[in-house]
PDB file of C-alpha atoms in Angstrom:
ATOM      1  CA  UNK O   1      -3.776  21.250 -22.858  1.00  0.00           C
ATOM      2  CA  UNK O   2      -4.682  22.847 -19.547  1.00  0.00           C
ATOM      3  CA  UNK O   3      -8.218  21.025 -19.568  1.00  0.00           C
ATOM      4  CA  UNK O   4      -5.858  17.732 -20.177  1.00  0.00           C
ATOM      5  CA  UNK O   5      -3.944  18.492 -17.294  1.00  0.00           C
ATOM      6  CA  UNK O   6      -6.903  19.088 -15.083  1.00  0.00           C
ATOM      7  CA  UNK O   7      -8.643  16.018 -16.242  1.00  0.00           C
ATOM      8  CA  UNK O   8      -5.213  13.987 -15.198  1.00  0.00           C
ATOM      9  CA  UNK O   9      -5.075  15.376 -11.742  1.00  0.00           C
ATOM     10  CA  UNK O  10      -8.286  15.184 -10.958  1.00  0.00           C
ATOM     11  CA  UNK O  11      -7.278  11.169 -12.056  1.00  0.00           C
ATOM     12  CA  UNK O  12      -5.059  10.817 -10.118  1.00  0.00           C
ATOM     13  CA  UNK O  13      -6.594  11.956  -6.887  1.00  0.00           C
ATOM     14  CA  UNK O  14      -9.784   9.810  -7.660  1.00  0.00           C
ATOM     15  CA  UNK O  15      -7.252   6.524  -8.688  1.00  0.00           C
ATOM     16  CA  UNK O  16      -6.045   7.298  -4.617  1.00  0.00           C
ATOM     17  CA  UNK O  17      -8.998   7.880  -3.186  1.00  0.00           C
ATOM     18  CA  UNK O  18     -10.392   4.257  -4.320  1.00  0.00           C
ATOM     19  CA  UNK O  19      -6.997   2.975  -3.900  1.00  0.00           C
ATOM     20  CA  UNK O  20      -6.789   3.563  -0.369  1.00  0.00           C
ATOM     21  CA  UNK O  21     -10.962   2.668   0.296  1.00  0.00           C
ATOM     22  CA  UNK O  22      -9.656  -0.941  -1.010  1.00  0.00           C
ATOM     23  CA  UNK O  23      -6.644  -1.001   1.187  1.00  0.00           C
ATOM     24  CA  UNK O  24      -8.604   0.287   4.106  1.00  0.00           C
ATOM     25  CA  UNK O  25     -11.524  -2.555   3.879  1.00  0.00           C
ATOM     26  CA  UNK O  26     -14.172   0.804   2.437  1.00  0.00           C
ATOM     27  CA  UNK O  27     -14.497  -1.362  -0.454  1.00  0.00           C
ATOM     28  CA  UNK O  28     -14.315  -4.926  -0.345  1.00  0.00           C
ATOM     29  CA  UNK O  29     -13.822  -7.555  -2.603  1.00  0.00           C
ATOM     30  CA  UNK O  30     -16.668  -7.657  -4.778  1.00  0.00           C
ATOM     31  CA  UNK O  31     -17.902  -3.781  -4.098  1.00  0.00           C
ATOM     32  CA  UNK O  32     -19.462  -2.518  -7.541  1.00  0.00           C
ATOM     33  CA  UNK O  33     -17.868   0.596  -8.686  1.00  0.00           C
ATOM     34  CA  UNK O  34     -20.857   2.387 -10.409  1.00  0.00           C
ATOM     35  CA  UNK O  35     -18.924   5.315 -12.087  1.00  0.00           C
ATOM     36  CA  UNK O  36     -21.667   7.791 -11.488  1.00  0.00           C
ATOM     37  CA  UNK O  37     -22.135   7.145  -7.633  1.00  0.00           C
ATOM     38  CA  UNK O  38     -18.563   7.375  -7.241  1.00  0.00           C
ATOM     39  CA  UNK O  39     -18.576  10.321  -9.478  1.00  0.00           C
ATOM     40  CA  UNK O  40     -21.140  11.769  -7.055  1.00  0.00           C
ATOM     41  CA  UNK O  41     -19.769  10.831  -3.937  1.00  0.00           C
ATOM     42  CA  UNK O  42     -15.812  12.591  -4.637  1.00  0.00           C
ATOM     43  CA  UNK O  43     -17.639  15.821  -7.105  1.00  0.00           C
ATOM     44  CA  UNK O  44     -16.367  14.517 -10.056  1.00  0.00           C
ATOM     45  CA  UNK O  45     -17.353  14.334 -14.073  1.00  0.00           C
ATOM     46  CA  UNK O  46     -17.060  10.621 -14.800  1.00  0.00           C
ATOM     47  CA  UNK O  47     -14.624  10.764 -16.929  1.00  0.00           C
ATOM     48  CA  UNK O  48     -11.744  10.664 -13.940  1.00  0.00           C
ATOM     49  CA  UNK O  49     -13.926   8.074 -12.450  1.00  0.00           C
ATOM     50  CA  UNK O  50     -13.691   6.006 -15.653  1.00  0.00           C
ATOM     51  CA  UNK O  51      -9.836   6.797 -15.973  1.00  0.00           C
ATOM     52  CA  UNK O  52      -9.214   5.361 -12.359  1.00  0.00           C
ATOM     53  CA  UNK O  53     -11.407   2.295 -12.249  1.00  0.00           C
ATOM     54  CA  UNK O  54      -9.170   1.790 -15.809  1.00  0.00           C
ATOM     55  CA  UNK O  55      -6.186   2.320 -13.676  1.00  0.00           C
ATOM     56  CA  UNK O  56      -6.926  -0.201 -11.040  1.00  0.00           C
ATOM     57  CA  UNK O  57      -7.724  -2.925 -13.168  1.00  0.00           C
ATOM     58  CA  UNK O  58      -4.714  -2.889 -14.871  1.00  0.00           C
ATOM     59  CA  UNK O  59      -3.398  -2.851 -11.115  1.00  0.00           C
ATOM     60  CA  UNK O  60      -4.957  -5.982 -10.601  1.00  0.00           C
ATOM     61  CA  UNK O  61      -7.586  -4.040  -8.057  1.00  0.00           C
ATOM     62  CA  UNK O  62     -10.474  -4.409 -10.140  1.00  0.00           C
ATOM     63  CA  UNK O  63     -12.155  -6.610 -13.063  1.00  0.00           C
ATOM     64  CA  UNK O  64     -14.676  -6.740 -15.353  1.00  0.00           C
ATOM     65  CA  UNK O  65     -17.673  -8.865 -14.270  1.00  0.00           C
ATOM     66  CA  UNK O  66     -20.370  -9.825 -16.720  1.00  0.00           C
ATOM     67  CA  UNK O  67     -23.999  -7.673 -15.494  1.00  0.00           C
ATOM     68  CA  UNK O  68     -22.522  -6.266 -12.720  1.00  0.00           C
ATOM     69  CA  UNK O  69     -19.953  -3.963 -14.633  1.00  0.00           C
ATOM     70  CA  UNK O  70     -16.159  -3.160 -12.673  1.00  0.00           C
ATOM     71  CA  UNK O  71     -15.984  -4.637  -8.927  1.00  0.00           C
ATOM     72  CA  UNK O  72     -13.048  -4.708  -6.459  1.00  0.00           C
ATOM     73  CA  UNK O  73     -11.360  -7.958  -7.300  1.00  0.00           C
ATOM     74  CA  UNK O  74     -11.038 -10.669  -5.127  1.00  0.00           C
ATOM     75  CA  UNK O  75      -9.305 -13.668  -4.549  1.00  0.00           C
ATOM     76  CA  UNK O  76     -10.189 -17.323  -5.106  1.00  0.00           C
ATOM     77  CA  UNK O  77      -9.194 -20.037  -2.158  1.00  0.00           C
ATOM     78  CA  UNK O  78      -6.888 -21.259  -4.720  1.00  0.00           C
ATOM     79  CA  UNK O  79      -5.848 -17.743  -5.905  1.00  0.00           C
ATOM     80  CA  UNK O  80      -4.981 -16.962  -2.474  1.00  0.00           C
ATOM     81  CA  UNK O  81      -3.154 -19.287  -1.250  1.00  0.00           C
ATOM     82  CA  UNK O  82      -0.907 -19.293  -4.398  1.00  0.00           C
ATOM     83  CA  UNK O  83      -0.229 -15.254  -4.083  1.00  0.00           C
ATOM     84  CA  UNK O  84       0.494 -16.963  -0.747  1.00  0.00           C
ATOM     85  CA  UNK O  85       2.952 -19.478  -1.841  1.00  0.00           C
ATOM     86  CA  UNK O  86       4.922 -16.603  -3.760  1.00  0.00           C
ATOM     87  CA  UNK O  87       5.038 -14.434  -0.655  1.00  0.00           C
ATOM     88  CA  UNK O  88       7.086 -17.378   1.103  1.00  0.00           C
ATOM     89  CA  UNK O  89       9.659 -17.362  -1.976  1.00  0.00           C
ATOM     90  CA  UNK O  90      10.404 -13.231  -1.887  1.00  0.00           C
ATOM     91  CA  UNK O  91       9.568 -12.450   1.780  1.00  0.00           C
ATOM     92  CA  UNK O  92      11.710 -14.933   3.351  1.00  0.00           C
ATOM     93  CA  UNK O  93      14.552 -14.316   1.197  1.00  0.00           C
ATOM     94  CA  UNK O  94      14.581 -10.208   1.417  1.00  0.00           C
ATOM     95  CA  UNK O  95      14.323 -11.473   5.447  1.00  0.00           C
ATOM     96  CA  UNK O  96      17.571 -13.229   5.292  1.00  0.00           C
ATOM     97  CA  UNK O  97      19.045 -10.278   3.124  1.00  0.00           C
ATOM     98  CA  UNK O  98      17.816  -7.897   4.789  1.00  0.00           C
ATOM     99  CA  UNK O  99      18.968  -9.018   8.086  1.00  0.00           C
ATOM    100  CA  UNK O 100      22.455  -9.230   6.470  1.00  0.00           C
ATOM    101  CA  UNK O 101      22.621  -5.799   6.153  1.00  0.00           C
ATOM    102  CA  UNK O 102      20.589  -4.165   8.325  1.00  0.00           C
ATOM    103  CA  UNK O 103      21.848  -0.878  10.112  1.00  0.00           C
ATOM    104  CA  UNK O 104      21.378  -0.319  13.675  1.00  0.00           C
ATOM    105  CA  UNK O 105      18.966   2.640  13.040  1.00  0.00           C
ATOM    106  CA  UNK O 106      16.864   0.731  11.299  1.00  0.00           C
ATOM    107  CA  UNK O 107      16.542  -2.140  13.516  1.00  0.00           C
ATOM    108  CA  UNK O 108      15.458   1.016  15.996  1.00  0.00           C
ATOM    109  CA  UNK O 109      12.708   2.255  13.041  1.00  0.00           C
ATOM    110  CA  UNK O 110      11.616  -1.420  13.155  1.00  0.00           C
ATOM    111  CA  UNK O 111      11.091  -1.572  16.628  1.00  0.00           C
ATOM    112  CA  UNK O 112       9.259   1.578  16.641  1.00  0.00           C
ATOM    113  CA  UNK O 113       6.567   0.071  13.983  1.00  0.00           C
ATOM    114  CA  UNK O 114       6.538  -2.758  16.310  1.00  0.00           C
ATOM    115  CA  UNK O 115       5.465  -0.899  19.280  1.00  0.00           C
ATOM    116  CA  UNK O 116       2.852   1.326  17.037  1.00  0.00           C
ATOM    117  CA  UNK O 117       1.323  -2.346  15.573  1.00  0.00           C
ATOM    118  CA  UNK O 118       1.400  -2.854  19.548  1.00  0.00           C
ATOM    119  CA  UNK O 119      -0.647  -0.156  20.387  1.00  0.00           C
ATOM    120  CA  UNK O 120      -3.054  -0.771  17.649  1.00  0.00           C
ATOM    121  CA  UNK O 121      -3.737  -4.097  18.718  1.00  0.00           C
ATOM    122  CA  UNK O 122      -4.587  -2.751  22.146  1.00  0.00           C
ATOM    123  CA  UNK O 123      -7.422  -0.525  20.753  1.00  0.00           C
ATOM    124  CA  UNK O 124      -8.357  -2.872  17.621  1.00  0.00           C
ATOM    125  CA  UNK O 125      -7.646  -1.248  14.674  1.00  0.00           C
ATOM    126  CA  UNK O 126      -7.071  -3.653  12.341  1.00  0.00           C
ATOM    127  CA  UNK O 127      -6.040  -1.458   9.313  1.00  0.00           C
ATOM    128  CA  UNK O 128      -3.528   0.533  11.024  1.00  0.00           C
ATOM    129  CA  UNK O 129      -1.891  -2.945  12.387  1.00  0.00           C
ATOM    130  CA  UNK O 130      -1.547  -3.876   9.439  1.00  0.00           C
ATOM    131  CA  UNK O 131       0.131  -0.627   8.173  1.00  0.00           C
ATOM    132  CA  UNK O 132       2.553  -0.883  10.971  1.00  0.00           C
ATOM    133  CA  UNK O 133       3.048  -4.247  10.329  1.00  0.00           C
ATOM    134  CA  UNK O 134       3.985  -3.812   6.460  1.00  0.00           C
ATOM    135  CA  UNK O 135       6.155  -0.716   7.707  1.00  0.00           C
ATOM    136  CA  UNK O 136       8.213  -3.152   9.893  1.00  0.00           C
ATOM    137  CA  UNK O 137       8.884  -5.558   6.991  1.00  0.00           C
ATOM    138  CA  UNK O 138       9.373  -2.705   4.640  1.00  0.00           C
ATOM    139  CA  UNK O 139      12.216  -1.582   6.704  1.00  0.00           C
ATOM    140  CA  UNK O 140      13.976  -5.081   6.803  1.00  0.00           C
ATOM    141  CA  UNK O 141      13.453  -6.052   3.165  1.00  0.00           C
ATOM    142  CA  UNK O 142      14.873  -2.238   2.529  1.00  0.00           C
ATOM    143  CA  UNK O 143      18.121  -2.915   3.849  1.00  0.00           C
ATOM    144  CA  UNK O 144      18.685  -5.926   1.296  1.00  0.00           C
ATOM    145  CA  UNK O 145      18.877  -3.200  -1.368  1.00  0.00           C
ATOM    146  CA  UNK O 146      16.532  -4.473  -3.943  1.00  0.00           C
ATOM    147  CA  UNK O 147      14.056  -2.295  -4.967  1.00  0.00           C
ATOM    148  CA  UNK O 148      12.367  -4.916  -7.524  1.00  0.00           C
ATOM    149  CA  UNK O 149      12.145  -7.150  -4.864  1.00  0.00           C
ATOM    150  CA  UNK O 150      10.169  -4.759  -2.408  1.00  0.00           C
ATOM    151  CA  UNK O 151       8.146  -3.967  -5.280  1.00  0.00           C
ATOM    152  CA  UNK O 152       7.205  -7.263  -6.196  1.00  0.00           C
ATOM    153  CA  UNK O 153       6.427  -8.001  -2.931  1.00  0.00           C
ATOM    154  CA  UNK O 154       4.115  -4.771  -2.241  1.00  0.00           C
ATOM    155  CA  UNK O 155       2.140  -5.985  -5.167  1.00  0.00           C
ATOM    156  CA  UNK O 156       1.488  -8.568  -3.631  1.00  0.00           C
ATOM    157  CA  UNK O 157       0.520  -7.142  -0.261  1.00  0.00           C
ATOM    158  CA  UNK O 158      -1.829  -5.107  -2.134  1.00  0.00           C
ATOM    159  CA  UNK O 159      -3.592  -7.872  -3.839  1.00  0.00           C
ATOM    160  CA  UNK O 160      -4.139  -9.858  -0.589  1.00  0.00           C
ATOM    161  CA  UNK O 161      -4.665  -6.945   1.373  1.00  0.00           C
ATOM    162  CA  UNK O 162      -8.851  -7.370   1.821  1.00  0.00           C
ATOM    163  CA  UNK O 163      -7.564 -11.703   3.629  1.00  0.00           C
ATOM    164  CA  UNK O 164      -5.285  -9.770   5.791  1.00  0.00           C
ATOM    165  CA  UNK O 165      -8.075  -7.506   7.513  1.00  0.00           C
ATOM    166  CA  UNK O 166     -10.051 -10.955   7.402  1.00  0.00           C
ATOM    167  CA  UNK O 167      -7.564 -12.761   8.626  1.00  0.00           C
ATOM    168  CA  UNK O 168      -6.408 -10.102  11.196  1.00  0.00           C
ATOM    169  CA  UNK O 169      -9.912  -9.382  12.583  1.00  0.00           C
ATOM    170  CA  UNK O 170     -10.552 -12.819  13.274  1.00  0.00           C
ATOM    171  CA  UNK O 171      -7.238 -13.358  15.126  1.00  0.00           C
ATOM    172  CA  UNK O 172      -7.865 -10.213  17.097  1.00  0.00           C
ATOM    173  CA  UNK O 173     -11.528 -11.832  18.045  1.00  0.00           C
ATOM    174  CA  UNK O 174      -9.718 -14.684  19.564  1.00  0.00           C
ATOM    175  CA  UNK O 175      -7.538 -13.172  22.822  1.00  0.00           C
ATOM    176  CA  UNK O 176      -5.420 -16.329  23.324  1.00  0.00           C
ATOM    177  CA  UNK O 177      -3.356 -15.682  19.810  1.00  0.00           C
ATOM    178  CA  UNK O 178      -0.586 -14.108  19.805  1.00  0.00           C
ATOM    179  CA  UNK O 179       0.509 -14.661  16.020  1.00  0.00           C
ATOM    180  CA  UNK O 180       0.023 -10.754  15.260  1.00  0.00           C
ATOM    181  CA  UNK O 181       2.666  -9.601  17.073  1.00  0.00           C
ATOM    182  CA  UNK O 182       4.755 -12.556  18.332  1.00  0.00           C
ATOM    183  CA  UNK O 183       6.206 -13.587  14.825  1.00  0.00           C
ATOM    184  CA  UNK O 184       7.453  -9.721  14.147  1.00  0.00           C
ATOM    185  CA  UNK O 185       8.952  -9.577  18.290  1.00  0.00           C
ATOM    186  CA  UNK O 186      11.254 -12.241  16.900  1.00  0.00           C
ATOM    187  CA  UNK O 187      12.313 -10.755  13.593  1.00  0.00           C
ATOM    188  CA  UNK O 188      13.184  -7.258  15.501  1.00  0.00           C
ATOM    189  CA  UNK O 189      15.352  -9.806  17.630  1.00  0.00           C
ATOM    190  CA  UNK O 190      16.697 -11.542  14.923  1.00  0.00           C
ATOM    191  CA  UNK O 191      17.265  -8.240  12.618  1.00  0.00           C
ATOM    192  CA  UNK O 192      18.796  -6.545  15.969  1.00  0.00           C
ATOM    193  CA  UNK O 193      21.340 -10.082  15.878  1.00  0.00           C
ATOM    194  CA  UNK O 194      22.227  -9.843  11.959  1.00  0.00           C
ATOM    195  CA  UNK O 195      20.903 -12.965  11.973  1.00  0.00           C
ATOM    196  CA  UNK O 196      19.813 -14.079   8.796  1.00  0.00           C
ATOM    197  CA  UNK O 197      18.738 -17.156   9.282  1.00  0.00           C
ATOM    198  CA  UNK O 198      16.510 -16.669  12.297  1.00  0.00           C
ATOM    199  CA  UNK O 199      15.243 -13.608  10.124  1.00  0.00           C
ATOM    200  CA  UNK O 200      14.141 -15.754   7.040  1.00  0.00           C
ATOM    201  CA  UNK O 201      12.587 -18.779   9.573  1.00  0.00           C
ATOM    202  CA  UNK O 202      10.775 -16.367  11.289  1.00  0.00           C
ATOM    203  CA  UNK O 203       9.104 -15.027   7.835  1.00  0.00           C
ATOM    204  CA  UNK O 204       8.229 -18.606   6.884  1.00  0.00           C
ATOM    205  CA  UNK O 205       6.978 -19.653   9.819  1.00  0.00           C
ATOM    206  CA  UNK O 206       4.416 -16.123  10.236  1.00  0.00           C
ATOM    207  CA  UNK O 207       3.480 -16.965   6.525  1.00  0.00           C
ATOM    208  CA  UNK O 208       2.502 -20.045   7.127  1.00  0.00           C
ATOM    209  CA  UNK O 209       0.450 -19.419  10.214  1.00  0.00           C
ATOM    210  CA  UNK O 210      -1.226 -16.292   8.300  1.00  0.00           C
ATOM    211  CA  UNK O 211      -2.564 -18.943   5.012  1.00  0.00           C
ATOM    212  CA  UNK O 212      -3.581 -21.077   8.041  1.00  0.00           C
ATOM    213  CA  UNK O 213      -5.394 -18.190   9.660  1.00  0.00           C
ATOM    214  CA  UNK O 214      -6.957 -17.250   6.563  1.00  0.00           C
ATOM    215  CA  UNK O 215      -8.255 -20.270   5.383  1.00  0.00           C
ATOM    216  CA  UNK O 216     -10.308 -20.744   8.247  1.00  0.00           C
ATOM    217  CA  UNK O 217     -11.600 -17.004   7.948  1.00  0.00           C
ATOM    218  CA  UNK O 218     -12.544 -17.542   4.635  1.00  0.00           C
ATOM    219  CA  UNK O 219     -14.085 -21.363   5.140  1.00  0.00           C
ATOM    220  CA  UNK O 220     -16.188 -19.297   8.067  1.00  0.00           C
ATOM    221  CA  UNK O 221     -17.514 -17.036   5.842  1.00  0.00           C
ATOM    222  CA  UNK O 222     -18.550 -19.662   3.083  1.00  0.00           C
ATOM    223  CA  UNK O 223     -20.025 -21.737   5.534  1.00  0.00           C
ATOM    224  CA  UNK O 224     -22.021 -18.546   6.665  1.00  0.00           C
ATOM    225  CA  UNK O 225     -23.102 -17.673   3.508  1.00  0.00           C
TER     226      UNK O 225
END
């Protein structure tokens, strides 16, 4: 039982360790997870290892590839812009609810993420804007008081997640663009106003611009390679 329990920690703490490599950009789409390097590299048996990779596929973090074993998942053009698509249905309708019902303090916690994402523009680091970014919207799509909605739309943010730093990176390369902070300047506003429209026009206007943004990441890199 005890050896159980230790074998399930140890799990767990492996399962976030490669968790947050993929969310950071440590492992990219298509990164092999060879179960004895990883093993290695966190001082593991592999049996944890084995349990996590597990774990993530059924996440929808990792697959099964024929000769190359488990590797990060990624995302065809099509697959993208789809997950894409669906973002646009929940994100600009917890907008417009949560703009309904906002609270004052939270607009304040919003605008707080807003000036961290700010700041982390300024020195370029494109993982914690985007952590600041998805703490913003987290706080709007909060107030509509729908947890299956937030959650639905987290999953999503996690399975796009590796065309955000893409996408991000390549905006912050280009100095004239001001889509990664402009769009969320006018959703503070509009959350500050209670107004849900402006909240839910803003949302499908910023998702629009970031498939746009995207694309042309990912058409770069195809051409490139």
């Amino acid at each position: 039982m005890t050896k159980r329990a230790e074998t399930s920690l140890l799990t767990d703490q492996v399962y976030e360790t490669m968790h947050e490599a993929i969310m950071n950009g440590d492992l990219p789409a298509g990164s092999r997870l060879r179960i004895r390097d990883i093993a290695a590299q966190v001082g593991t048996s592999v049996m944890p290892v084995r349990e996590a990779i597990r774990r993530l596929e059924e996440a929808g973090l990792a697959e099964r590839v024929p000769h190359k074993g488990a590797v990060v998942k990624g995302l065809t053009l099509a697959e993208l812009v789809h997950v894409y698509d669906v973002r646009r249905l929940l994100e600009v309708e917890a907008a417009r609810l949560g703009a309904q019902q906002i609270s004052s303090a939270d607009v304040d916690r919003m605008q707080t993420e807003y000036e961290l994402m700010l700041a982390a523009i300024a020195e370029r680091r494109v993982v914690a804007l985007l952590d600041h970014d998805e703490a913003l919207l987290t706080i709007l799509y909060e107030a509509a008081a729908n947890p299956v909605l937030v959650d639905s739309i987290r999953n999503l943010w996690q399975h796009c997640r590796a065309y955000k730093i893409v996408g991000a990176q390549g905006t912050l390369d280009t100095p004239e663009d001001d889509s990664l902070w402009r769009y969320q300047e006018r959703l503070v506003e509009a959350a500050r106003k209670g107004d849900a429209d402006a909240a839910a026009a803003v949302n499908n206007e910023s998702l629009i611009n970031a498939t746009s943004r995207i694309r042309v990441q990912l058409a770069a890199q195809e051409d490139a390679g």
